[in-house]
Amino acid sequence: MNQDAMKKAAAEAAIEYVEPEMIVGIGTGSTANHFIDLLAKIKGKIDGTVASSEASAERLRGHGIPVMDLNQAGDLSLYVDGADESNKHLHLIKGGGGALTREKIVAGASEKFICIADETKLVSVLGKFPLPVEVIPMAQSFVARQLVKFGGTPELRAGFTTDNGNIILDVHNLEIMQPEKLETQINMIPGVVTVGIFAHRPADVLILGGESGVRTITA
Ligand code: 5RP
């Protein structure tokens, strides 16, 4: 089974969590795209969705699935999204697709966060995947200098602008031993919009597609 088939298997398992009349929070990326495509088959069952990116909103609308504004929708019962890395505590690194800020907002507004991924995303220590940090453009150099103090090597994601009009610094060479602490510390740097560590609001359920089927880990 290839990695994409594993992602699709995880997305299929997540569909089971969708209940009638829900407004479902939708993540961003190739795994979330599988979920969107599967959701299209049961779109009559739900009241609508809230998207974590313009790209996901476009894909949802393409399937004729209603996309609502979070301010209109209020708190959500379910959010489904992928991740770049997860540890066994379901602390995540997200933002490989650059949608980390809106993803963190929708995750925060949701009662249950189901993370869907292929099994290669489960790691013992977060940080091998370069940590995305969304930054206000004028603060790029200042924030980069602060990130170096945490032992990382920040690199500007070239030619990329977030849906919020900001830049991304991808921080290489981190070994994140205390995800909650580092999330707080990086979020406190002036000019940082969001860091892609999801530890204060981890996933509630991690569904991993793998060679031997689908595995579910709960927090
Ligand atoms: C986007 C994300 C994605 O969830 C993450 O990058 C995983 O992507 P994929 O499902 O394509 O492996 O955080 O900002």
XYZ file of N, CA and C and ligand atoms in Angstrom:
671
model
N 0.853 -1.206 0.000
C 0.000 0.000 0.000
C 0.884 1.251 0.000
N 0.592 2.188 -0.924
C 1.418 3.395 -0.924
C 0.900 4.413 0.105
N 1.685 5.474 0.296
C 1.371 6.453 1.344
C 0.006 7.115 1.118
N -0.312 7.358 -0.145
C -1.583 8.013 -0.442
C -2.763 7.089 -0.110
N -2.601 5.810 -0.376
C -3.673 4.847 -0.042
C -3.857 4.761 1.477
N -2.759 4.899 2.220
C -2.854 4.884 3.690
C -3.607 6.124 4.186
N -3.339 7.261 3.537
C -4.041 8.501 3.905
C -5.534 8.340 3.638
N -5.852 7.745 2.502
C -7.261 7.567 2.139
C -7.957 6.619 3.119
N -7.254 5.572 3.541
C -7.838 4.621 4.502
C -8.151 5.335 5.821
N -7.265 6.226 6.252
C -7.509 6.984 7.489
C -8.720 7.907 7.310
N -8.817 8.547 6.150
C -9.952 9.442 5.874
C -11.267 8.665 5.870
N -11.240 7.450 5.323
C -12.455 6.621 5.302
C -12.919 6.310 6.726
N -11.956 6.015 7.591
C -12.319 5.703 8.984
C -12.900 6.931 9.690
N -12.412 8.113 9.322
C -12.894 9.345 9.972
C -14.332 9.676 9.574
N -14.757 9.227 8.411
C -16.124 9.483 7.950
C -17.150 8.918 8.945
N -16.740 7.849 9.642
C -17.642 7.214 10.620
C -18.014 8.170 11.768
N -17.191 9.197 11.989
C -17.459 10.135 13.089
C -18.456 11.239 12.701
N -18.814 11.290 11.428
C -19.731 12.345 10.961
C -21.165 11.938 11.276
N -21.858 12.824 11.996
C -23.238 12.522 12.389
C -24.209 13.479 11.704
N -25.491 13.088 11.605
C -26.471 13.925 10.922
C -26.529 15.347 11.487
N -26.691 16.310 10.598
C -26.875 17.736 10.913
C -25.661 18.404 11.545
N -24.514 17.753 11.474
C -23.291 18.391 11.988
C -22.820 19.501 11.051
N -22.127 20.493 11.633
C -21.292 21.383 10.820
C -19.866 20.897 11.089
N -19.189 20.452 10.054
C -17.897 19.773 10.225
C -16.740 20.717 9.878
N -15.788 20.834 10.777
C -14.559 21.579 10.497
C -13.656 20.745 9.599
N -13.087 21.394 8.592
C -12.325 20.661 7.575
C -10.902 21.210 7.492
N -9.939 20.306 7.562
C -8.533 20.691 7.489
C -8.048 20.920 6.075
N -6.724 20.892 5.948
C -6.074 21.237 4.676
C -4.982 20.209 4.378
N -4.814 19.909 3.091
C -3.728 19.000 2.694
C -4.276 17.795 1.952
N -3.369 16.901 1.573
C -3.785 15.770 0.738
C -4.664 14.773 1.502
N -4.424 14.603 2.803
C -5.254 13.669 3.582
C -6.645 14.275 3.803
N -6.665 15.567 4.134
C -7.949 16.265 4.278
C -8.710 16.255 2.943
N -7.997 16.321 1.844
C -8.669 16.272 0.535
C -9.388 14.936 0.327
N -8.760 13.845 0.771
C -9.449 12.549 0.692
C -10.743 12.593 1.510
N -10.640 13.211 2.697
C -11.829 13.296 3.554
C -12.935 14.111 2.869
N -12.539 15.219 2.237
C -13.519 16.059 1.536
C -14.218 15.254 0.434
N -13.421 14.512 -0.326
C -13.993 13.747 -1.446
C -14.958 12.667 -0.943
N -14.648 12.083 0.204
C -15.540 11.064 0.776
C -16.786 11.710 1.393
N -16.588 12.903 1.976
C -17.714 13.629 2.582
C -18.757 13.987 1.517
N -18.277 14.216 0.312
C -19.179 14.578 -0.799
C -20.256 13.512 -1.004
N -19.894 12.258 -0.699
C -20.857 11.162 -0.921
C -21.989 11.180 0.107
N -21.761 11.850 1.252
C -22.818 11.891 2.289
C -23.186 13.349 2.593
N -23.020 14.222 1.605
C -23.177 15.668 1.877
C -24.596 16.030 2.331
N -25.589 15.231 1.927
C -26.971 15.520 2.322
C -27.209 15.326 3.804
N -26.290 14.600 4.444
C -26.452 14.263 5.865
C -26.065 15.434 6.782
N -25.138 16.300 6.307
C -24.606 17.353 7.193
C -25.217 18.717 6.864
N -25.112 19.636 7.835
C -25.645 20.987 7.616
C -24.650 21.879 6.890
N -23.362 21.551 6.980
C -22.363 22.374 6.302
C -20.981 22.112 6.861
N -20.033 22.950 6.430
C -18.640 22.800 6.858
C -18.050 24.178 7.162
N -16.939 24.155 7.894
C -16.095 25.348 8.057
C -14.713 24.936 7.578
N -14.147 25.673 6.652
C -12.870 25.276 6.047
C -11.705 26.008 6.711
N -10.568 25.326 6.772
C -9.372 25.922 7.383
C -8.466 26.595 6.346
N -8.890 26.614 5.088
C -8.088 27.286 4.051
C -8.961 27.584 2.849
N -8.481 28.508 2.035
C -9.190 28.832 0.785
C -9.200 27.600 -0.120
N -8.080 26.849 -0.122
C -7.986 25.663 -0.997
C -9.050 24.628 -0.627
N -9.206 24.379 0.668
C -10.215 23.394 1.084
C -11.620 23.909 0.809
N -11.833 25.209 1.026
C -13.155 25.794 0.749
C -13.520 25.609 -0.725
N -12.534 25.823 -1.577
C -12.773 25.677 -3.014
C -13.121 24.219 -3.365
N -12.381 23.288 -2.775
C -12.652 21.871 -3.062
C -14.041 21.464 -2.552
N -14.389 21.949 -1.361
C -15.709 21.651 -0.795
C -16.812 22.195 -1.700
N -16.662 23.449 -2.113
C -17.689 24.073 -2.972
C -17.787 23.343 -4.307
N -16.641 22.867 -4.794
C -16.615 22.110 -6.047
C -17.471 20.855 -5.979
N -17.603 20.321 -4.770
C -18.449 19.131 -4.567
C -19.891 19.520 -4.217
N -20.146 20.832 -4.160
C -21.497 21.271 -3.777
C -21.765 21.156 -2.283
N -20.678 21.152 -1.494
C -20.831 21.085 -0.027
C -20.821 22.517 0.523
N -21.835 22.915 1.298
C -21.876 24.286 1.820
C -20.697 24.594 2.753
N -20.097 25.773 2.546
C -18.985 26.231 3.400
C -19.473 27.462 4.161
N -19.343 27.413 5.484
C -19.824 28.513 6.314
C -18.655 29.252 6.952
N -18.952 30.476 7.358
C -17.995 31.288 8.110
C -18.015 30.794 9.564
N -16.854 30.721 10.195
C -16.816 30.233 11.586
C -17.643 31.132 12.509
N -17.649 32.435 12.227
C -18.414 33.353 13.077
C -19.913 33.067 13.037
N -20.328 32.562 11.889
C -21.735 32.216 11.691
C -22.032 30.845 12.314
N -21.061 29.950 12.205
C -21.288 28.554 12.608
C -21.235 28.364 14.125
N -20.466 29.178 14.831
C -20.295 28.972 16.280
C -19.387 27.784 16.549
N -19.491 27.212 17.746
C -18.633 26.069 18.077
C -19.030 24.848 17.250
N -18.022 24.051 16.891
C -18.249 22.884 16.043
C -18.129 21.620 16.886
N -18.822 20.579 16.486
C -18.678 19.332 17.246
C -17.508 18.493 16.741
N -17.105 18.685 15.479
C -16.075 17.814 14.905
C -15.148 18.589 13.975
N -13.844 18.311 14.091
C -12.840 18.845 13.158
C -11.996 17.685 12.670
N -11.786 17.595 11.381
C -10.982 16.509 10.806
C -9.858 17.117 9.980
N -8.625 16.743 10.295
C -7.473 17.332 9.603
C -6.285 16.368 9.640
N -5.355 16.577 8.763
C -4.117 15.797 8.739
C -3.069 16.412 9.652
N -1.841 15.892 9.561
C -0.718 16.437 10.337
C 0.585 16.050 9.656
N 1.626 16.782 9.985
C 2.965 16.460 9.465
C 3.685 15.492 10.390
N 3.424 15.610 11.695
C 3.965 14.666 12.684
C 3.001 14.608 13.865
N 2.986 13.439 14.538
C 2.267 13.313 15.807
C 3.120 12.477 16.749
N 3.098 12.821 18.046
C 3.697 11.905 19.023
C 2.570 11.087 19.661
N 2.908 10.210 20.595
C 1.888 9.317 21.153
C 0.897 10.066 22.050
N 1.246 11.300 22.442
C 0.309 12.111 23.230
C -0.642 12.897 22.332
N -0.511 12.705 21.021
C -1.307 13.404 20.001
C -1.004 14.904 19.941
N 0.175 15.274 20.428
C 0.727 16.591 20.126
C 1.176 16.535 18.663
N 0.925 17.600 17.922
C 1.165 17.560 16.483
C 2.105 18.659 16.017
N 2.754 18.406 14.874
C 3.296 19.498 14.054
C 2.388 19.583 12.841
N 1.909 20.806 12.565
C 1.076 21.051 11.399
C 1.563 22.317 10.688
N 1.093 22.470 9.454
C 1.440 23.686 8.714
C 2.286 23.429 7.490
N 2.497 22.138 7.171
C 3.225 21.830 5.935
C 2.555 22.468 4.726
N 1.234 22.610 4.806
C 0.488 23.263 3.721
C 0.308 24.754 3.955
N 0.830 25.242 5.082
C 0.795 26.685 5.359
C -0.506 27.193 5.954
N -1.398 26.275 6.336
C -2.721 26.714 6.818
C -2.830 26.664 8.343
N -1.672 26.631 9.025
C -1.661 26.352 10.462
C -2.514 27.272 11.307
N -2.567 28.568 10.980
C -3.304 29.496 11.845
C -4.799 29.206 11.808
N -5.337 29.102 10.603
C -6.779 28.812 10.516
C -7.079 27.412 11.039
N -6.134 26.495 10.839
C -6.331 25.131 11.375
C -6.401 25.173 12.898
N -5.535 25.976 13.497
C -5.533 26.031 14.966
C -6.800 26.700 15.489
N -7.295 27.677 14.736
C -8.550 28.338 15.148
C -9.713 27.343 15.080
N -9.817 26.626 13.971
C -10.956 25.702 13.815
C -10.833 24.540 14.814
N -9.602 24.057 15.016
C -9.407 22.991 16.016
C -9.829 23.489 17.402
N -9.456 24.726 17.714
C -9.785 25.294 19.026
C -11.283 25.451 19.230
N -11.997 25.665 18.142
C -13.454 25.883 18.226
C -14.232 24.574 18.177
N -13.510 23.439 18.118
C -14.191 22.157 17.925
C -14.114 21.271 19.165
N -15.205 20.593 19.414
C -15.269 19.716 20.589
C -14.367 18.496 20.400
N -14.377 17.916 19.182
C -13.551 16.734 18.930
C -12.687 16.963 17.709
N -11.386 16.713 17.843
C -10.425 16.888 16.750
C -9.904 15.503 16.369
N -10.281 15.076 15.183
C -9.805 13.790 14.656
C -8.661 14.076 13.690
N -7.499 13.555 13.993
C -6.353 13.728 13.101
C -6.200 12.471 12.250
N -6.080 12.657 10.948
C -5.956 11.523 10.027
C -4.606 11.604 9.317
N -3.928 10.469 9.256
C -2.571 10.487 8.689
C -2.153 9.086 8.290
N -1.087 9.003 7.524
C -0.483 7.690 7.293
C 0.488 7.413 8.444
N 0.829 6.148 8.640
C 1.555 5.744 9.850
C 2.966 6.325 9.944
N 3.514 6.817 8.833
C 4.866 7.395 8.882
C 4.890 8.700 9.689
N 3.707 9.263 9.952
C 3.655 10.556 10.658
C 3.820 10.405 12.179
N 3.699 9.156 12.673
C 3.850 8.947 14.120
C 5.329 8.866 14.483
N 5.768 9.757 15.370
C 7.192 9.838 15.734
C 7.322 9.812 17.259
N 8.532 9.502 17.743
C 8.693 9.524 19.197
C 8.952 10.953 19.693
N 9.703 11.738 18.928
C 9.975 13.135 19.307
C 9.658 14.024 18.103
N 8.852 15.069 18.348
C 8.508 15.997 17.263
C 9.724 16.835 16.859
N 9.823 17.168 15.594
C 10.843 18.138 15.178
C 11.661 17.750 13.975
N 11.573 16.490 13.565
C 12.310 16.136 12.343
C 11.700 16.888 11.158
N 10.351 16.982 11.153
C 9.684 17.797 10.139
C 9.915 19.259 10.505
N 10.406 20.081 9.577
C 10.671 21.493 9.893
C 9.410 22.183 10.423
N 9.555 22.842 11.565
C 8.398 23.426 12.260
C 7.942 24.725 11.578
N 6.714 24.755 11.037
C 6.233 25.983 10.386
C 5.823 27.039 11.421
N 6.198 28.275 11.139
C 5.790 29.404 11.984
C 5.266 30.487 11.044
N 4.004 30.894 11.243
C 3.447 31.991 10.422
C 3.834 33.315 11.071
N 4.367 34.231 10.250
C 4.969 35.463 10.765
C 4.477 36.663 9.944
N 4.222 37.782 10.644
C 3.919 39.052 9.970
C 5.169 39.461 9.177
N 5.028 39.804 7.880
C 6.222 40.004 7.044
C 7.276 40.957 7.626
N 6.877 42.065 8.252
C 7.888 43.024 8.736
C 8.731 42.458 9.881
N 8.252 41.380 10.497
C 8.962 40.807 11.647
C 9.874 39.645 11.252
N 10.008 39.364 9.967
C 10.734 38.165 9.506
C 12.114 38.001 10.147
N 12.939 39.040 10.045
C 14.328 38.910 10.520
C 14.381 38.826 12.034
N 13.573 39.665 12.692
C 13.541 39.654 14.153
C 13.112 38.278 14.673
N 12.018 37.753 14.110
C 11.523 36.451 14.574
C 12.559 35.364 14.281
N 13.176 35.428 13.108
C 14.188 34.419 12.753
C 15.318 34.415 13.782
N 15.757 35.606 14.224
C 16.846 35.666 15.220
C 16.407 35.046 16.547
N 15.131 35.246 16.912
C 14.634 34.660 18.172
C 14.558 33.133 18.067
N 14.173 32.656 16.888
C 14.022 31.207 16.706
C 15.373 30.492 16.782
N 16.415 31.169 16.347
C 17.764 30.592 16.430
C 18.123 30.314 17.896
N 17.623 31.163 18.804
C 17.924 30.994 20.236
C 17.331 29.695 20.806
N 16.329 29.144 20.121
C 15.766 27.847 20.554
C 16.519 26.673 19.935
N 17.575 26.968 19.194
C 18.389 25.908 18.601
C 17.999 25.531 17.189
N 17.023 26.248 16.646
C 16.558 25.900 15.306
C 17.226 26.706 14.216
N 17.024 26.245 12.994
C 17.538 26.957 11.823
C 16.348 27.362 10.955
N 15.907 28.627 11.073
C 14.734 29.041 10.306
C 15.056 29.291 8.837
N 14.123 28.917 7.995
C 14.287 29.125 6.558
C 12.975 29.687 6.016
N 13.071 30.775 5.265
C 11.872 31.370 4.670
C 11.291 30.413 3.632
N 9.968 30.153 3.717
C 9.320 29.344 2.673
C 9.181 30.242 1.439
N 10.039 29.999 0.466
C 10.154 30.922 -0.681
C 8.895 30.925 -1.533
N 8.492 32.131 -1.917
C 7.373 32.283 -2.854
C 6.026 31.881 -2.283
N 5.938 31.846 -0.957
C 4.674 31.403 -0.337
C 4.078 32.509 0.525
N 2.795 32.768 0.337
C 2.055 33.697 1.193
C 0.853 32.950 1.753
N 0.603 33.100 3.054
C -0.538 32.386 3.655
C -1.858 33.044 3.240
N -2.942 32.357 3.540
C -4.282 32.918 3.261
C -4.494 34.222 4.031
N -3.684 34.444 5.069
C -3.807 35.656 5.887
C -2.831 36.745 5.446
N -2.104 36.516 4.349
C -1.180 37.521 3.811
C 0.179 37.548 4.494
N 0.534 36.478 5.184
C 1.802 36.449 5.921
C 2.798 35.468 5.306
N 4.002 35.422 5.897
C 5.045 34.496 5.444
C 5.130 33.293 6.394
N 5.856 32.272 5.945
C 6.128 31.109 6.818
C 7.641 30.959 6.965
N 8.086 30.812 8.207
C 9.462 30.383 8.477
C 9.394 28.912 8.871
N 10.122 28.048 8.171
C 10.199 26.627 8.515
C 11.468 26.427 9.343
N 11.295 25.929 10.563
C 12.442 25.837 11.477
C 12.981 24.399 11.485
N 14.194 24.264 10.993
C 14.861 22.959 10.915
C 15.651 22.670 12.198
N 15.998 21.390 12.371
C 16.925 20.938 13.421
C 16.427 21.140 14.848
N 15.111 21.027 15.062
C 14.608 21.108 16.437
C 14.332 19.695 16.958
N 14.563 19.500 18.241
C 14.114 18.275 18.929
C 13.168 18.766 20.001
N 11.878 18.587 19.781
C 10.889 19.235 20.649
C 10.528 18.301 21.803
N 11.241 18.462 22.910
C 11.059 17.581 24.062
C 9.861 18.023 24.912
N 9.555 19.338 24.890
C 8.434 19.863 25.680
C 7.528 20.682 24.753
N 6.658 20.003 24.024
C 5.863 20.699 23.004
C 5.006 21.846 23.544
N 4.369 21.654 24.696
C 3.501 22.719 25.225
C 4.320 23.968 25.547
N 5.498 23.746 26.167
C 6.353 24.875 26.556
C 6.834 25.630 25.314
N 7.310 24.876 24.317
C 7.840 25.547 23.114
C 6.718 26.250 22.342
N 5.521 25.657 22.355
C 4.389 26.318 21.685
C 4.142 27.684 22.322
N 4.115 27.715 23.637
C 3.888 28.982 24.348
C 5.010 29.966 24.061
N 6.260 29.491 24.147
C 7.407 30.403 23.982
C 7.439 31.021 22.584
N 7.221 30.208 21.565
C 7.298 30.756 20.199
C 6.101 31.674 19.936
N 4.940 31.295 20.443
C 3.759 32.157 20.236
C 3.914 33.518 20.906
N 4.801 33.613 21.896
C 4.979 34.896 22.601
C 5.924 35.856 21.883
N 6.617 35.390 20.843
C 7.533 36.291 20.121
C 6.693 37.294 19.327
N 6.910 38.598 19.523
C 6.134 39.569 18.754
C 6.361 39.369 17.261
N 5.277 39.365 16.514
C 5.377 39.142 15.073
C 5.004 37.732 14.654
N 5.017 36.815 15.626
C 4.566 35.447 15.328
C 3.039 35.443 15.371
N 2.437 34.925 14.311
C 0.978 34.784 14.288
C 0.616 33.460 14.952
N 1.236 32.385 14.517
C 1.002 31.053 15.100
C 2.194 30.155 14.833
N 2.509 29.320 15.795
C 3.494 28.256 15.567
C 2.714 26.966 15.285
N 3.298 26.111 14.455
C 2.610 24.888 14.045
C 2.688 23.739 15.025
N 2.990 24.020 16.307
C 2.882 22.981 17.344
C 1.448 23.016 17.866
N 0.785 21.868 17.833
C -0.569 21.751 18.377
C -0.465 20.860 19.617
N -0.101 21.474 20.739
C 0.073 20.708 21.980
C -0.933 21.161 23.043
N -1.175 22.460 23.128
C -2.184 22.932 24.082
C -3.567 22.456 23.659
N -3.768 22.348 22.337
C -5.002 21.733 21.846
C -4.547 20.598 20.912
N -4.246 19.431 21.535
C -3.813 18.304 20.701
C -5.016 17.674 20.004
N -4.764 16.661 19.190
C -5.881 15.896 18.635
C -6.499 15.055 19.749
N -7.761 14.721 19.591
C -8.424 13.823 20.548
C -8.313 12.377 20.088
N -8.283 12.207 18.774
C -8.201 10.866 18.184
C -7.224 10.954 17.020
N -6.310 9.980 16.947
C -5.391 9.911 15.804
C -5.704 8.624 15.041
N -6.059 8.787 13.784
C -6.351 7.619 12.947
C -5.202 7.475 11.955
N -4.519 6.332 12.043
C -3.339 6.108 11.198
C -3.617 4.999 10.199
N -3.457 5.317 8.934
C -3.533 4.282 7.904
C -2.153 3.662 7.750
N -2.128 2.318 7.690
C -0.825 1.650 7.570
C -0.912 0.391 6.744
N 0.231 -0.274 6.612
C 0.315 -1.510 5.810
C -0.666 -2.566 6.306
N -0.840 -2.617 7.653
C -1.689 -3.679 8.191
C -3.074 -3.179 8.576
N -3.522 -2.086 7.953
C -4.870 -1.575 8.223
C -4.845 -0.252 8.958
N -5.982 0.078 9.545
C -6.128 1.372 10.211
C -6.046 1.180 11.718
N -5.295 2.074 12.347
C -5.101 2.009 13.803
C -5.589 3.315 14.411
N -6.269 3.236 15.555
C -6.781 4.449 16.207
C -6.129 4.609 17.575
N -5.607 5.810 17.813
C -5.010 6.122 19.128
C -5.839 7.261 19.724
N -6.230 7.125 20.970
C -6.977 8.209 21.609
C -6.160 8.823 22.737
N -6.426 10.100 22.963
C -5.630 10.819 23.975
C -5.999 10.357 25.374
C -1.577 21.899 6.285
C -1.344 20.810 7.263
C -1.528 19.404 6.795
O -2.455 18.784 7.632
C -0.220 18.679 6.858
O 0.744 19.394 6.102
C -0.348 17.257 6.315
O -0.544 17.289 4.936
P -0.815 15.989 4.098
O -2.169 15.494 4.505
O -0.784 16.463 2.665
O 0.267 14.988 4.400
O -1.024 21.019 8.406
O -1.255 23.145 6.807
